[in-house]
Amino acid sequence: MLFALGDYGGPTPTHRLQTGSPAIDKGNFFGLTTDQRGFTRPVDNQVLPMRRAATARTSARLKWKLHRYL
């Protein structure tokens, strides 16, 4: 349940989640306090399963993706 790809205030187009979307609070927290726009992340459930196990693996993947676009 996503809105159309659009400009929701960040440097890149995104799909905003609709109210009641099953994707809300289904990601990993990773300790990030802001989103790509620099806004505080509205996270209701910060204790999500597999958070610690996925942190190192995902951090490496994020660094590669950032490098690809620079």
mmCIF file of C-alpha atoms in Angstrom:
data_model
loop_
_atom_site.group_PDB
_atom_site.id
_atom_site.type_symbol
_atom_site.label_atom_id
_atom_site.label_comp_id
_atom_site.label_asym_id
_atom_site.label_seq_id
_atom_site.Cartn_x
_atom_site.Cartn_y
_atom_site.Cartn_z
ATOM 1 C CA MET A 1 0.000 0.000 0.000
ATOM 2 C CA LEU A 2 2.139 2.806 -1.364
ATOM 3 C CA PHE A 3 1.462 6.235 -2.752
ATOM 4 C CA ALA A 4 2.772 6.994 -6.243
ATOM 5 C CA LEU A 5 6.474 7.704 -6.718
ATOM 6 C CA GLY A 6 6.876 11.363 -5.935
ATOM 7 C CA ASP A 7 8.647 14.226 -4.210
ATOM 8 C CA TYR A 8 7.933 13.890 -0.498
ATOM 9 C CA GLY A 9 10.614 16.321 0.649
ATOM 10 C CA GLY A 10 13.855 14.434 0.004
ATOM 11 C CA PRO A 11 16.627 14.534 -2.609
ATOM 12 C CA THR A 12 15.255 11.459 -4.413
ATOM 13 C CA PRO A 13 11.751 10.360 -5.439
ATOM 14 C CA THR A 14 10.218 7.860 -3.029
ATOM 15 C CA HIS A 15 7.067 5.815 -2.489
ATOM 16 C CA ARG A 16 5.382 7.026 0.700
ATOM 17 C CA LEU A 17 3.585 4.387 2.777
ATOM 18 C CA GLN A 18 -0.172 4.729 3.082
ATOM 19 C CA THR A 19 -1.900 4.598 6.464
ATOM 20 C CA GLY A 20 -2.435 0.961 7.421
ATOM 21 C CA SER A 21 0.301 -0.335 5.097
ATOM 22 C CA PRO A 22 1.670 -3.721 6.207
ATOM 23 C CA ALA A 23 5.186 -2.333 5.618
ATOM 24 C CA ILE A 24 4.942 0.151 8.519
ATOM 25 C CA ASP A 25 7.434 -0.798 11.263
ATOM 26 C CA LYS A 26 8.567 -3.899 9.351
ATOM 27 C CA GLY A 27 12.114 -2.750 8.627
ATOM 28 C CA ASN A 28 15.184 -2.766 10.823
ATOM 29 C CA PHE A 29 15.930 0.137 13.142
ATOM 30 C CA PHE A 30 19.772 0.086 12.865
ATOM 31 C CA GLY A 31 20.008 2.951 15.365
ATOM 32 C CA LEU A 32 19.457 5.585 12.669
ATOM 33 C CA THR A 33 17.762 8.672 14.075
ATOM 34 C CA THR A 34 17.151 10.585 10.827
ATOM 35 C CA ASP A 35 16.032 9.721 7.311
ATOM 36 C CA GLN A 36 17.802 10.733 4.066
ATOM 37 C CA ARG A 37 16.215 14.203 4.302
ATOM 38 C CA GLY A 38 17.647 14.778 7.768
ATOM 39 C CA PHE A 39 14.201 14.548 9.398
ATOM 40 C CA THR A 40 13.707 12.593 12.616
ATOM 41 C CA ARG A 41 12.560 9.072 11.788
ATOM 42 C CA PRO A 42 9.044 8.374 13.081
ATOM 43 C CA VAL A 43 9.515 4.860 14.433
ATOM 44 C CA ASP A 44 6.837 3.413 16.679
ATOM 45 C CA ASN A 45 8.394 -0.001 17.283
ATOM 46 C CA GLN A 46 12.164 0.229 17.749
ATOM 47 C CA VAL A 47 12.537 -3.311 19.078
ATOM 48 C CA LEU A 48 12.340 -5.372 15.917
ATOM 49 C CA PRO A 49 13.514 -8.966 15.465
ATOM 50 C CA MET A 50 16.912 -9.708 13.918
ATOM 51 C CA ARG A 51 18.120 -6.128 14.451
ATOM 52 C CA ARG A 52 21.548 -7.042 15.812
ATOM 53 C CA ALA A 53 22.240 -9.866 13.372
ATOM 54 C CA ALA A 54 21.478 -7.759 10.311
ATOM 55 C CA THR A 55 23.285 -4.556 11.332
ATOM 56 C CA ALA A 56 26.827 -5.383 10.175
ATOM 57 C CA ARG A 57 25.746 -7.032 6.935
ATOM 58 C CA THR A 58 23.399 -4.186 5.963
ATOM 59 C CA SER A 59 25.902 -1.471 6.872
ATOM 60 C CA ALA A 60 28.353 -2.878 4.341
ATOM 61 C CA ARG A 61 25.637 -3.019 1.692
ATOM 62 C CA LEU A 62 24.616 0.601 2.381
ATOM 63 C CA LYS A 63 28.202 1.816 2.006
ATOM 64 C CA TRP A 64 28.444 0.107 -1.390
ATOM 65 C CA LYS A 65 25.201 1.661 -2.602
ATOM 66 C CA LEU A 66 26.258 5.136 -1.468
ATOM 67 C CA HIS A 67 29.625 4.768 -3.191
ATOM 68 C CA ARG A 68 27.900 3.704 -6.413
ATOM 69 C CA TYR A 69 26.007 7.008 -6.625
ATOM 70 C CA LEU A 70 28.847 9.365 -5.674
#
